[in-house]
PDB file of C-alpha atoms in Angstrom:
ATOM      1  CA  MET A1104     -58.620  47.635  26.625  1.00  0.00           C
ATOM      2  CA  ASP A1105     -62.173  45.495  26.358  1.00  0.00           C
ATOM      3  CA  PHE A1106     -63.217  43.841  23.083  1.00  0.00           C
ATOM      4  CA  HIS A1107     -64.644  40.798  21.832  1.00  0.00           C
ATOM      5  CA  LEU A1108     -64.025  38.441  19.169  1.00  0.00           C
ATOM      6  CA  ALA A1109     -67.349  39.142  17.457  1.00  0.00           C
ATOM      7  CA  ALA A1110     -66.405  43.223  17.273  1.00  0.00           C
ATOM      8  CA  LEU A1111     -63.150  41.869  15.869  1.00  0.00           C
ATOM      9  CA  LYS A1112     -64.998  40.099  13.171  1.00  0.00           C
ATOM     10  CA  ALA A1113     -66.908  42.915  12.111  1.00  0.00           C
ATOM     11  CA  PHE A1114     -64.219  45.397  12.098  1.00  0.00           C
ATOM     12  CA  VAL A1115     -62.000  42.756  10.130  1.00  0.00           C
ATOM     13  CA  THR A1116     -65.211  42.066   7.587  1.00  0.00           C
ATOM     14  CA  ALA A1117     -66.120  46.014   7.294  1.00  0.00           C
ATOM     15  CA  ALA A1118     -62.067  46.747   6.448  1.00  0.00           C
ATOM     16  CA  ARG A1119     -62.387  43.691   3.422  1.00  0.00           C
ATOM     17  CA  GLU A1120     -65.648  44.907   2.186  1.00  0.00           C
ATOM     18  CA  ALA A1121     -64.611  48.743   2.607  1.00  0.00           C
ATOM     19  CA  SER A1122     -68.777  48.931   3.313  1.00  0.00           C
ATOM     20  CA  PHE A1123     -70.447  48.438   6.531  1.00  0.00           C
ATOM     21  CA  SER A1124     -73.590  47.200   4.547  1.00  0.00           C
ATOM     22  CA  ARG A1125     -71.845  44.440   2.859  1.00  0.00           C
ATOM     23  CA  ALA A1126     -70.167  43.541   5.818  1.00  0.00           C
ATOM     24  CA  ALA A1127     -73.541  43.200   7.282  1.00  0.00           C
ATOM     25  CA  ASP A1128     -74.686  41.248   5.002  1.00  0.00           C
ATOM     26  CA  CYS A1129     -71.528  38.666   5.028  1.00  0.00           C
ATOM     27  CA  LEU A1130     -72.286  38.815   9.127  1.00  0.00           C
ATOM     28  CA  HIS A1131     -76.109  38.039   8.817  1.00  0.00           C
ATOM     29  CA  LEU A1132     -76.225  41.235  10.584  1.00  0.00           C
ATOM     30  CA  THR A1133     -78.176  44.316  10.482  1.00  0.00           C
ATOM     31  CA  GLN A1134     -76.241  47.241   9.501  1.00  0.00           C
ATOM     32  CA  PRO A1135     -76.741  49.212  12.884  1.00  0.00           C
ATOM     33  CA  GLY A1136     -75.699  46.070  14.656  1.00  0.00           C
ATOM     34  CA  LEU A1137     -72.713  45.927  12.935  1.00  0.00           C
ATOM     35  CA  SER A1138     -72.113  49.747  13.493  1.00  0.00           C
ATOM     36  CA  LYS A1139     -72.670  48.782  17.232  1.00  0.00           C
ATOM     37  CA  ARG A1140     -70.111  46.153  17.222  1.00  0.00           C
ATOM     38  CA  ILE A1141     -67.345  48.456  15.647  1.00  0.00           C
ATOM     39  CA  ARG A1142     -68.406  51.468  17.748  1.00  0.00           C
ATOM     40  CA  SER A1143     -67.412  49.103  20.836  1.00  0.00           C
ATOM     41  CA  LEU A1144     -64.563  48.210  19.531  1.00  0.00           C
ATOM     42  CA  GLU A1145     -63.353  52.000  18.849  1.00  0.00           C
ATOM     43  CA  ASP A1146     -64.869  52.691  22.313  1.00  0.00           C
ATOM     44  CA  GLY A1147     -62.422  49.918  23.925  1.00  0.00           C
ATOM     45  CA  LEU A1148     -59.187  51.124  21.844  1.00  0.00           C
ATOM     46  CA  ARG A1149     -60.069  54.954  22.172  1.00  0.00           C
ATOM     47  CA  VAL A1150     -59.487  55.490  18.426  1.00  0.00           C
ATOM     48  CA  GLU A1151     -61.551  55.928  15.203  1.00  0.00           C
ATOM     49  CA  LEU A1152     -60.843  53.028  12.986  1.00  0.00           C
ATOM     50  CA  PHE A1153     -62.914  53.973   9.812  1.00  0.00           C
ATOM     51  CA  ASP A1154     -63.577  57.112   8.358  1.00  0.00           C
ATOM     52  CA  ARG A1155     -66.861  57.258   6.953  1.00  0.00           C
ATOM     53  CA  ILE A1156     -67.073  59.113   3.178  1.00  0.00           C
ATOM     54  CA  GLY A1157     -70.613  58.657   1.912  1.00  0.00           C
ATOM     55  CA  ARG A1158     -71.340  55.536   1.420  1.00  0.00           C
ATOM     56  CA  ARG A1159     -67.506  54.459   1.573  1.00  0.00           C
ATOM     57  CA  THR A1160     -65.885  53.383   4.858  1.00  0.00           C
ATOM     58  CA  VAL A1161     -62.413  53.753   4.924  1.00  0.00           C
ATOM     59  CA  LEU A1162     -59.830  52.520   7.220  1.00  0.00           C
ATOM     60  CA  THR A1163     -57.958  55.179   9.323  1.00  0.00           C
ATOM     61  CA  GLU A1164     -54.141  55.058   9.754  1.00  0.00           C
ATOM     62  CA  ALA A1165     -55.175  53.456  13.353  1.00  0.00           C
ATOM     63  CA  GLY A1166     -57.118  51.047  11.546  1.00  0.00           C
ATOM     64  CA  ARG A1167     -54.571  50.226   9.016  1.00  0.00           C
ATOM     65  CA  ALA A1168     -51.956  49.633  11.997  1.00  0.00           C
ATOM     66  CA  PHE A1169     -54.799  47.456  13.649  1.00  0.00           C
ATOM     67  CA  LEU A1170     -55.685  45.383  10.936  1.00  0.00           C
ATOM     68  CA  PRO A1171     -52.789  42.823  10.896  1.00  0.00           C
ATOM     69  CA  HIS A1172     -53.032  42.397  14.712  1.00  0.00           C
ATOM     70  CA  ALA A1173     -57.031  41.723  14.630  1.00  0.00           C
ATOM     71  CA  LEU A1174     -56.298  39.220  11.888  1.00  0.00           C
ATOM     72  CA  ARG A1175     -53.625  37.632  13.818  1.00  0.00           C
ATOM     73  CA  ILE A1176     -55.881  37.402  16.881  1.00  0.00           C
ATOM     74  CA  LEU A1177     -58.865  35.931  15.136  1.00  0.00           C
ATOM     75  CA  ALA A1178     -56.644  33.312  13.573  1.00  0.00           C
ATOM     76  CA  GLU A1179     -55.035  32.311  16.880  1.00  0.00           C
ATOM     77  CA  ALA A1180     -58.825  32.145  18.284  1.00  0.00           C
ATOM     78  CA  GLU A1181     -59.634  29.778  15.372  1.00  0.00           C
ATOM     79  CA  GLN A1182     -56.844  27.641  16.064  1.00  0.00           C
ATOM     80  CA  ALA A1183     -57.462  27.435  19.691  1.00  0.00           C
ATOM     81  CA  SER A1184     -60.904  26.221  18.930  1.00  0.00           C
ATOM     82  CA  GLN A1185     -60.040  23.762  16.738  1.00  0.00           C
ATOM     83  CA  LEU A1186     -57.736  22.210  19.444  1.00  0.00           C
ATOM     84  CA  LEU A1187     -60.316  22.118  22.112  1.00  0.00           C
ATOM     85  CA  ARG A1188     -62.624  20.666  19.759  1.00  0.00           C
ATOM     86  CA  SER A1189     -60.197  17.959  18.887  1.00  0.00           C
ATOM     87  CA  LEU A1190     -59.799  17.087  22.697  1.00  0.00           C
ATOM     88  CA  GLN A1191     -63.474  16.085  22.489  1.00  0.00           C
ATOM     89  CA  PRO A1192     -63.920  12.388  21.623  1.00  0.00           C
ATOM     90  CA  ALA A1193     -65.980  12.478  18.363  1.00  0.00           C
ATOM     91  CA  GLN A1194     -69.282  10.396  18.329  1.00  0.00           C
ATOM     92  CA  VAL A1195     -69.065   9.754  14.491  1.00  0.00           C
ATOM     93  CA  GLY A1196     -66.621   7.776  12.871  1.00  0.00           C
ATOM     94  CA  LYS A1197     -65.239   4.210  12.590  1.00  0.00           C
ATOM     95  CA  LEU A1198     -63.878   1.850  15.555  1.00  0.00           C
ATOM     96  CA  HIS A1199     -62.073  -1.110  14.815  1.00  0.00           C
ATOM     97  CA  LEU A1200     -60.974  -3.245  18.056  1.00  0.00           C
ATOM     98  CA  ALA A1201     -60.001  -6.808  19.058  1.00  0.00           C
ATOM     99  CA  THR A1202     -61.013  -9.495  21.460  1.00  0.00           C
ATOM    100  CA  THR A1203     -60.468 -12.898  21.800  1.00  0.00           C
ATOM    101  CA  GLN A1204     -63.170 -15.513  21.818  1.00  0.00           C
ATOM    102  CA  HIS A1205     -63.844 -15.828  25.316  1.00  0.00           C
ATOM    103  CA  ILE A1206     -63.566 -12.448  26.373  1.00  0.00           C
ATOM    104  CA  GLY A1207     -66.167 -11.335  23.657  1.00  0.00           C
ATOM    105  CA  LEU A1208     -68.616 -14.371  24.281  1.00  0.00           C
ATOM    106  CA  TYR A1209     -68.873 -14.079  28.305  1.00  0.00           C
ATOM    107  CA  TYR A1210     -67.842 -10.390  28.941  1.00  0.00           C
ATOM    108  CA  LEU A1211     -68.231  -8.129  26.048  1.00  0.00           C
ATOM    109  CA  LYS A1212     -71.812  -8.288  24.906  1.00  0.00           C
ATOM    110  CA  PRO A1213     -73.235  -5.602  27.267  1.00  0.00           C
ATOM    111  CA  VAL A1214     -70.755  -3.447  26.966  1.00  0.00           C
ATOM    112  CA  LEU A1215     -70.840  -3.271  23.307  1.00  0.00           C
ATOM    113  CA  ALA A1216     -74.477  -3.162  22.902  1.00  0.00           C
ATOM    114  CA  ASP A1217     -74.873  -0.199  25.648  1.00  0.00           C
ATOM    115  CA  PHE A1218     -71.910   1.406  23.566  1.00  0.00           C
ATOM    116  CA  VAL A1219     -73.651   1.559  20.249  1.00  0.00           C
ATOM    117  CA  ARG A1220     -76.965   2.235  21.400  1.00  0.00           C
ATOM    118  CA  GLN A1221     -75.358   5.575  23.145  1.00  0.00           C
ATOM    119  CA  TYR A1222     -73.248   6.362  20.190  1.00  0.00           C
ATOM    120  CA  PRO A1223     -75.287   5.289  17.086  1.00  0.00           C
ATOM    121  CA  GLY A1224     -72.947   7.442  15.016  1.00  0.00           C
ATOM    122  CA  ILE A1225     -70.206   4.819  15.846  1.00  0.00           C
ATOM    123  CA  ASP A1226     -69.182   2.449  12.979  1.00  0.00           C
ATOM    124  CA  LEU A1227     -68.072  -0.639  15.083  1.00  0.00           C
ATOM    125  CA  THR A1228     -65.867  -3.397  14.122  1.00  0.00           C
ATOM    126  CA  VAL A1229     -65.084  -6.453  16.109  1.00  0.00           C
ATOM    127  CA  ASP A1230     -62.622  -8.864  15.234  1.00  0.00           C
ATOM    128  CA  PHE A1231     -61.980 -11.974  17.004  1.00  0.00           C
ATOM    129  CA  LYS A1232     -58.056 -12.618  17.478  1.00  0.00           C
ATOM    130  CA  THR A1233     -55.792 -14.580  20.118  1.00  0.00           C
ATOM    131  CA  SER A1234     -54.300 -12.311  22.774  1.00  0.00           C
ATOM    132  CA  ALA A1235     -50.925 -12.454  20.640  1.00  0.00           C
ATOM    133  CA  GLU A1236     -52.228 -11.628  17.524  1.00  0.00           C
ATOM    134  CA  THR A1237     -53.780  -8.664  18.622  1.00  0.00           C
ATOM    135  CA  HIS A1238     -50.429  -7.730  20.481  1.00  0.00           C
ATOM    136  CA  LYS A1239     -48.631  -7.986  17.275  1.00  0.00           C
ATOM    137  CA  LEU A1240     -51.914  -5.813  15.581  1.00  0.00           C
ATOM    138  CA  LEU A1241     -51.799  -2.998  18.167  1.00  0.00           C
ATOM    139  CA  CYS A1242     -47.610  -2.582  17.975  1.00  0.00           C
ATOM    140  CA  GLN A1243     -47.874  -2.622  13.805  1.00  0.00           C
ATOM    141  CA  GLY A1244     -50.343   0.584  14.366  1.00  0.00           C
ATOM    142  CA  GLU A1245     -52.685  -1.830  12.666  1.00  0.00           C
ATOM    143  CA  LEU A1246     -55.517  -1.691  15.366  1.00  0.00           C
ATOM    144  CA  GLU A1247     -56.764   0.804  18.164  1.00  0.00           C
ATOM    145  CA  LEU A1248     -57.933  -0.859  20.771  1.00  0.00           C
ATOM    146  CA  GLY A1249     -57.678  -4.512  21.929  1.00  0.00           C
ATOM    147  CA  PHE A1250     -58.705  -6.982  24.753  1.00  0.00           C
ATOM    148  CA  MET A1251     -56.354  -9.571  25.891  1.00  0.00           C
ATOM    149  CA  SER A1252     -55.570 -11.697  28.820  1.00  0.00           C
ATOM    150  CA  GLU A1253     -52.740  -9.638  30.226  1.00  0.00           C
ATOM    151  CA  PRO A1254     -49.371  -8.321  28.313  1.00  0.00           C
ATOM    152  CA  PRO A1255     -46.893 -10.281  27.036  1.00  0.00           C
ATOM    153  CA  LEU A1256     -43.575 -10.269  29.182  1.00  0.00           C
ATOM    154  CA  HIS A1257     -41.304  -7.074  29.272  1.00  0.00           C
ATOM    155  CA  GLU A1258     -43.977  -5.281  26.993  1.00  0.00           C
ATOM    156  CA  GLN A1259     -43.061  -1.986  26.232  1.00  0.00           C
ATOM    157  CA  ALA A1260     -44.809  -0.611  23.512  1.00  0.00           C
ATOM    158  CA  LEU A1261     -48.515  -0.755  24.627  1.00  0.00           C
ATOM    159  CA  ASP A1262     -50.488   0.444  27.748  1.00  0.00           C
ATOM    160  CA  TYR A1263     -53.321  -1.010  29.496  1.00  0.00           C
ATOM    161  CA  VAL A1264     -56.463  -0.807  31.351  1.00  0.00           C
ATOM    162  CA  ALA A1265     -56.943  -3.559  33.661  1.00  0.00           C
ATOM    163  CA  VAL A1266     -61.066  -4.289  32.941  1.00  0.00           C
ATOM    164  CA  LEU A1267     -61.636  -7.650  34.776  1.00  0.00           C
ATOM    165  CA  GLU A1268     -59.839 -10.475  37.075  1.00  0.00           C
ATOM    166  CA  GLU A1269     -61.155 -13.823  36.253  1.00  0.00           C
ATOM    167  CA  ARG A1270     -60.081 -17.141  37.890  1.00  0.00           C
ATOM    168  CA  LEU A1271     -59.060 -20.139  36.103  1.00  0.00           C
ATOM    169  CA  CYS A1272     -60.409 -23.547  37.350  1.00  0.00           C
ATOM    170  CA  PHE A1273     -59.550 -27.245  36.774  1.00  0.00           C
ATOM    171  CA  ALA A1274     -62.285 -28.828  34.396  1.00  0.00           C
ATOM    172  CA  VAL A1275     -62.702 -32.421  33.132  1.00  0.00           C
ATOM    173  CA  ALA A1276     -65.962 -34.224  31.646  1.00  0.00           C
ATOM    174  CA  GLY A1277     -68.303 -35.906  34.093  1.00  0.00           C
ATOM    175  CA  GLN A1278     -67.222 -39.362  33.164  1.00  0.00           C
ATOM    176  CA  HIS A1279     -63.327 -38.608  33.543  1.00  0.00           C
ATOM    177  CA  PRO A1280     -61.617 -40.657  36.336  1.00  0.00           C
ATOM    178  CA  LEU A1281     -60.615 -37.310  37.788  1.00  0.00           C
ATOM    179  CA  ALA A1282     -64.177 -36.225  38.259  1.00  0.00           C
ATOM    180  CA  LEU A1283     -65.031 -39.305  40.301  1.00  0.00           C
ATOM    181  CA  LEU A1284     -62.207 -38.333  43.063  1.00  0.00           C
ATOM    182  CA  LYS A1285     -63.377 -36.289  46.044  1.00  0.00           C
ATOM    183  CA  ALA A1286     -59.817 -35.265  46.913  1.00  0.00           C
ATOM    184  CA  LEU A1287     -57.213 -33.964  44.587  1.00  0.00           C
ATOM    185  CA  THR A1288     -53.778 -32.907  44.214  1.00  0.00           C
ATOM    186  CA  LEU A1289     -52.039 -31.800  41.381  1.00  0.00           C
ATOM    187  CA  GLN A1290     -49.714 -34.928  41.132  1.00  0.00           C
ATOM    188  CA  ASP A1291     -53.145 -36.698  40.500  1.00  0.00           C
ATOM    189  CA  LEU A1292     -53.834 -34.279  37.613  1.00  0.00           C
ATOM    190  CA  ALA A1293     -50.108 -34.860  36.460  1.00  0.00           C
ATOM    191  CA  ARG A1294     -51.388 -38.407  35.321  1.00  0.00           C
ATOM    192  CA  TYR A1295     -53.244 -37.471  32.599  1.00  0.00           C
ATOM    193  CA  PRO A1296     -53.278 -35.653  29.656  1.00  0.00           C
ATOM    194  CA  ALA A1297     -53.458 -31.621  30.018  1.00  0.00           C
ATOM    195  CA  LEU A1298     -55.413 -29.847  27.020  1.00  0.00           C
ATOM    196  CA  LEU A1299     -53.779 -26.440  27.275  1.00  0.00           C
ATOM    197  CA  PRO A1300     -53.168 -23.562  24.760  1.00  0.00           C
ATOM    198  CA  GLY A1301     -49.721 -22.707  23.483  1.00  0.00           C
ATOM    199  CA  SER A1302     -46.791 -21.701  25.448  1.00  0.00           C
ATOM    200  CA  ASN A1303     -46.643 -18.115  24.494  1.00  0.00           C
ATOM    201  CA  THR A1304     -50.403 -17.600  26.472  1.00  0.00           C
ATOM    202  CA  ARG A1305     -50.668 -16.374  30.061  1.00  0.00           C
ATOM    203  CA  CYS A1306     -53.227 -18.901  30.819  1.00  0.00           C
ATOM    204  CA  ARG A1307     -50.128 -21.607  29.709  1.00  0.00           C
ATOM    205  CA  ARG A1308     -47.832 -19.702  32.051  1.00  0.00           C
ATOM    206  CA  LEU A1309     -49.563 -19.597  34.805  1.00  0.00           C
ATOM    207  CA  ILE A1310     -50.523 -23.502  35.060  1.00  0.00           C
ATOM    208  CA  GLU A1311     -47.018 -24.244  34.193  1.00  0.00           C
ATOM    209  CA  ASN A1312     -45.607 -22.230  36.850  1.00  0.00           C
ATOM    210  CA  LEU A1313     -48.027 -23.815  39.548  1.00  0.00           C
ATOM    211  CA  PHE A1314     -46.958 -27.512  38.634  1.00  0.00           C
ATOM    212  CA  GLN A1315     -43.145 -26.299  38.370  1.00  0.00           C
ATOM    213  CA  GLN A1316     -43.701 -24.949  41.965  1.00  0.00           C
ATOM    214  CA  GLN A1317     -44.887 -28.289  43.289  1.00  0.00           C
ATOM    215  CA  ALA A1318     -41.968 -30.211  40.955  1.00  0.00           C
ATOM    216  CA  THR A1319     -44.691 -32.226  39.507  1.00  0.00           C
ATOM    217  CA  PRO A1320     -44.161 -32.730  35.149  1.00  0.00           C
ATOM    218  CA  LEU A1321     -47.125 -32.098  32.959  1.00  0.00           C
ATOM    219  CA  ASP A1322     -48.516 -34.162  29.966  1.00  0.00           C
ATOM    220  CA  VAL A1323     -49.195 -31.155  28.062  1.00  0.00           C
ATOM    221  CA  ARG A1324     -51.247 -31.365  24.441  1.00  0.00           C
ATOM    222  CA  GLU A1325     -51.454 -28.376  22.624  1.00  0.00           C
ATOM    223  CA  PRO A1326     -54.648 -28.749  20.477  1.00  0.00           C
ATOM    224  CA  SER A1327     -55.520 -25.298  20.008  1.00  0.00           C
ATOM    225  CA  ASN A1328     -55.025 -21.506  21.489  1.00  0.00           C
ATOM    226  CA  TYR A1329     -58.849 -21.030  21.625  1.00  0.00           C
ATOM    227  CA  LEU A1330     -60.909 -21.814  24.893  1.00  0.00           C
ATOM    228  CA  GLU A1331     -63.621 -22.760  23.211  1.00  0.00           C
ATOM    229  CA  ALA A1332     -61.928 -25.711  21.257  1.00  0.00           C
ATOM    230  CA  LEU A1333     -60.200 -26.954  24.285  1.00  0.00           C
ATOM    231  CA  ARG A1334     -63.420 -26.857  26.686  1.00  0.00           C
ATOM    232  CA  MET A1335     -64.776 -29.210  23.537  1.00  0.00           C
ATOM    233  CA  LEU A1336     -62.413 -31.531  23.551  1.00  0.00           C
ATOM    234  CA  VAL A1337     -62.197 -31.940  27.468  1.00  0.00           C
ATOM    235  CA  GLU A1338     -66.019 -32.509  26.909  1.00  0.00           C
ATOM    236  CA  ALA A1339     -65.441 -35.501  24.840  1.00  0.00           C
ATOM    237  CA  GLY A1340     -63.080 -36.857  27.451  1.00  0.00           C
ATOM    238  CA  LEU A1341     -59.625 -36.381  26.251  1.00  0.00           C
ATOM    239  CA  GLY A1342     -58.132 -34.670  29.202  1.00  0.00           C
ATOM    240  CA  TRP A1343     -58.662 -31.984  31.605  1.00  0.00           C
ATOM    241  CA  THR A1344     -57.462 -28.403  31.220  1.00  0.00           C
ATOM    242  CA  ALA A1345     -57.782 -25.096  33.132  1.00  0.00           C
ATOM    243  CA  LEU A1346     -60.451 -22.729  32.155  1.00  0.00           C
ATOM    244  CA  PRO A1347     -62.208 -19.410  33.602  1.00  0.00           C
ATOM    245  CA  GLU A1348     -64.890 -19.752  35.792  1.00  0.00           C
ATOM    246  CA  VAL A1349     -67.488 -18.391  33.478  1.00  0.00           C
ATOM    247  CA  MET A1350     -66.769 -20.969  31.153  1.00  0.00           C
ATOM    248  CA  ILE A1351     -67.794 -24.057  33.450  1.00  0.00           C
ATOM    249  CA  SER A1352     -70.785 -25.218  31.830  1.00  0.00           C
ATOM    250  CA  SER A1353     -73.086 -28.301  33.384  1.00  0.00           C
ATOM    251  CA  THR A1354     -70.910 -30.552  30.606  1.00  0.00           C
ATOM    252  CA  LEU A1355     -68.210 -30.298  32.710  1.00  0.00           C
ATOM    253  CA  CYS A1356     -66.781 -31.217  36.171  1.00  0.00           C
ATOM    254  CA  ARG A1357     -65.047 -28.479  38.162  1.00  0.00           C
ATOM    255  CA  LEU A1358     -62.292 -30.067  40.164  1.00  0.00           C
ATOM    256  CA  PRO A1359     -61.931 -29.509  43.968  1.00  0.00           C
ATOM    257  CA  LEU A1360     -58.465 -27.298  43.387  1.00  0.00           C
ATOM    258  CA  ALA A1361     -59.851 -24.134  44.489  1.00  0.00           C
ATOM    259  CA  GLU A1362     -56.342 -23.639  46.597  1.00  0.00           C
ATOM    260  CA  TYR A1363     -54.353 -23.679  43.586  1.00  0.00           C
ATOM    261  CA  GLU A1364     -56.751 -21.802  41.081  1.00  0.00           C
ATOM    262  CA  PRO A1365     -54.668 -18.845  39.509  1.00  0.00           C
ATOM    263  CA  SER A1366     -56.243 -15.745  38.516  1.00  0.00           C
ATOM    264  CA  ARG A1367     -55.407 -13.562  35.426  1.00  0.00           C
ATOM    265  CA  THR A1368     -56.255  -9.872  34.405  1.00  0.00           C
ATOM    266  CA  ILE A1369     -58.235  -8.831  31.047  1.00  0.00           C
ATOM    267  CA  MET A1370     -56.864  -5.851  29.809  1.00  0.00           C
ATOM    268  CA  LEU A1371     -57.714  -3.096  27.124  1.00  0.00           C
ATOM    269  CA  ALA A1372     -54.749  -2.360  25.471  1.00  0.00           C
ATOM    270  CA  TYR A1373     -53.651   0.612  23.066  1.00  0.00           C
ATOM    271  CA  HIS A1374     -50.245   1.725  21.426  1.00  0.00           C
ATOM    272  CA  ARG A1375     -48.935   4.543  23.822  1.00  0.00           C
ATOM    273  CA  LYS A1376     -47.271   6.448  20.841  1.00  0.00           C
ATOM    274  CA  ILE A1377     -50.232   6.443  18.728  1.00  0.00           C
ATOM    275  CA  SER A1378     -53.004   9.173  19.290  1.00  0.00           C
ATOM    276  CA  LEU A1379     -56.311   7.436  19.634  1.00  0.00           C
ATOM    277  CA  SER A1380     -59.223   8.810  17.121  1.00  0.00           C
ATOM    278  CA  GLY A1381     -62.445  10.274  18.826  1.00  0.00           C
ATOM    279  CA  PRO A1382     -64.203   7.185  18.842  1.00  0.00           C
ATOM    280  CA  ALA A1383     -61.426   5.044  20.428  1.00  0.00           C
ATOM    281  CA  ARG A1384     -61.357   7.428  23.325  1.00  0.00           C
ATOM    282  CA  LEU A1385     -64.980   7.514  23.957  1.00  0.00           C
ATOM    283  CA  PHE A1386     -64.654   3.558  23.971  1.00  0.00           C
ATOM    284  CA  LEU A1387     -61.782   3.535  26.550  1.00  0.00           C
ATOM    285  CA  GLU A1388     -63.747   6.275  28.640  1.00  0.00           C
ATOM    286  CA  TRP A1389     -66.907   4.099  28.430  1.00  0.00           C
ATOM    287  CA  VAL A1390     -64.973   0.575  29.663  1.00  0.00           C
ATOM    288  CA  LYS A1391     -63.400   2.688  32.282  1.00  0.00           C
ATOM    289  CA  THR A1392     -66.948   3.669  33.951  1.00  0.00           C
ATOM    290  CA  HIS A1393     -68.773   0.712  32.654  1.00  0.00           C
ATOM    291  CA  PRO A1394     -67.626  -2.631  34.104  1.00  0.00           C
ATOM    292  CA  LEU A1395     -67.289  -6.124  31.929  1.00  0.00           C
ATOM    293  CA  GLY A1396     -70.187  -8.314  33.218  1.00  0.00           C
ATOM    294  CA  VAL A1397     -70.556 -11.616  32.898  1.00  0.00           C
ATOM    295  CA  HIS A1398     -73.393 -13.266  30.410  1.00  0.00           C
ATOM    296  CA  SER A1399     -74.528 -16.327  28.829  1.00  0.00           C
ATOM    297  CA  ALA A1400     -72.935 -17.072  25.511  1.00  0.00           C
ATOM    298  CA  ALA A1401     -75.915 -18.671  24.496  1.00  0.00           C
TER     299      ALA A1401
END
């Protein structure tokens, strides 16, 4: 048995209209073109599907028996087509993602700029959140995608794509006493206030673990979870901090403690049980093939 969907559609339309001419009009075909499709179907099935009585077209017994099967085949073909279309990421629609300030300011600009140029039909909204805020919104299903500095401990709800490794560096203001020392230990840092984000952050855990391994207590101040705010306070001489290497500007002194500098992974996260929209899937694939790059936040 050999027939095409176009021939099935011609048969079903002719059966519905009871007229080859009206069926041809419905399908935007010539009447000979419609007749050819139906004849090819009859040849494939080796039966006559219609009796032609003057200008009327009447289904034969075989035609009446075949009609429900033809309708079902066309319906299933349309469902399959819709399924395949749904698997292709949409190039129009809305996309809402979140990022921390420092990821957005120092890494995301080129990626976002190229993405919106490539897909102008996608309405992209970016919110600046802490990693903890982004994690909460993703878990609640209020956000499709979010950049963060590694997942919280014992994460179960989200999936992650690693997009960047960054090194954390110890830094002080140029006139801070630590900046005047050529050789340093962690014990030297412990003599001065540490300006660090909250204890629920990956940055804080990395630094605390480092000092615990050295059995060295820390004098921690928690003025903000935003690294830009911490940098401003360090520039004012209020203490030392640990910042991503990309944030060490000319107003800061990077301390010679390279052997102690920890690293962390920047992740793009999404809920593992929530189907991503077409624009979100497009962006996820875009980030996988367009690595985040370092750029000036100015």
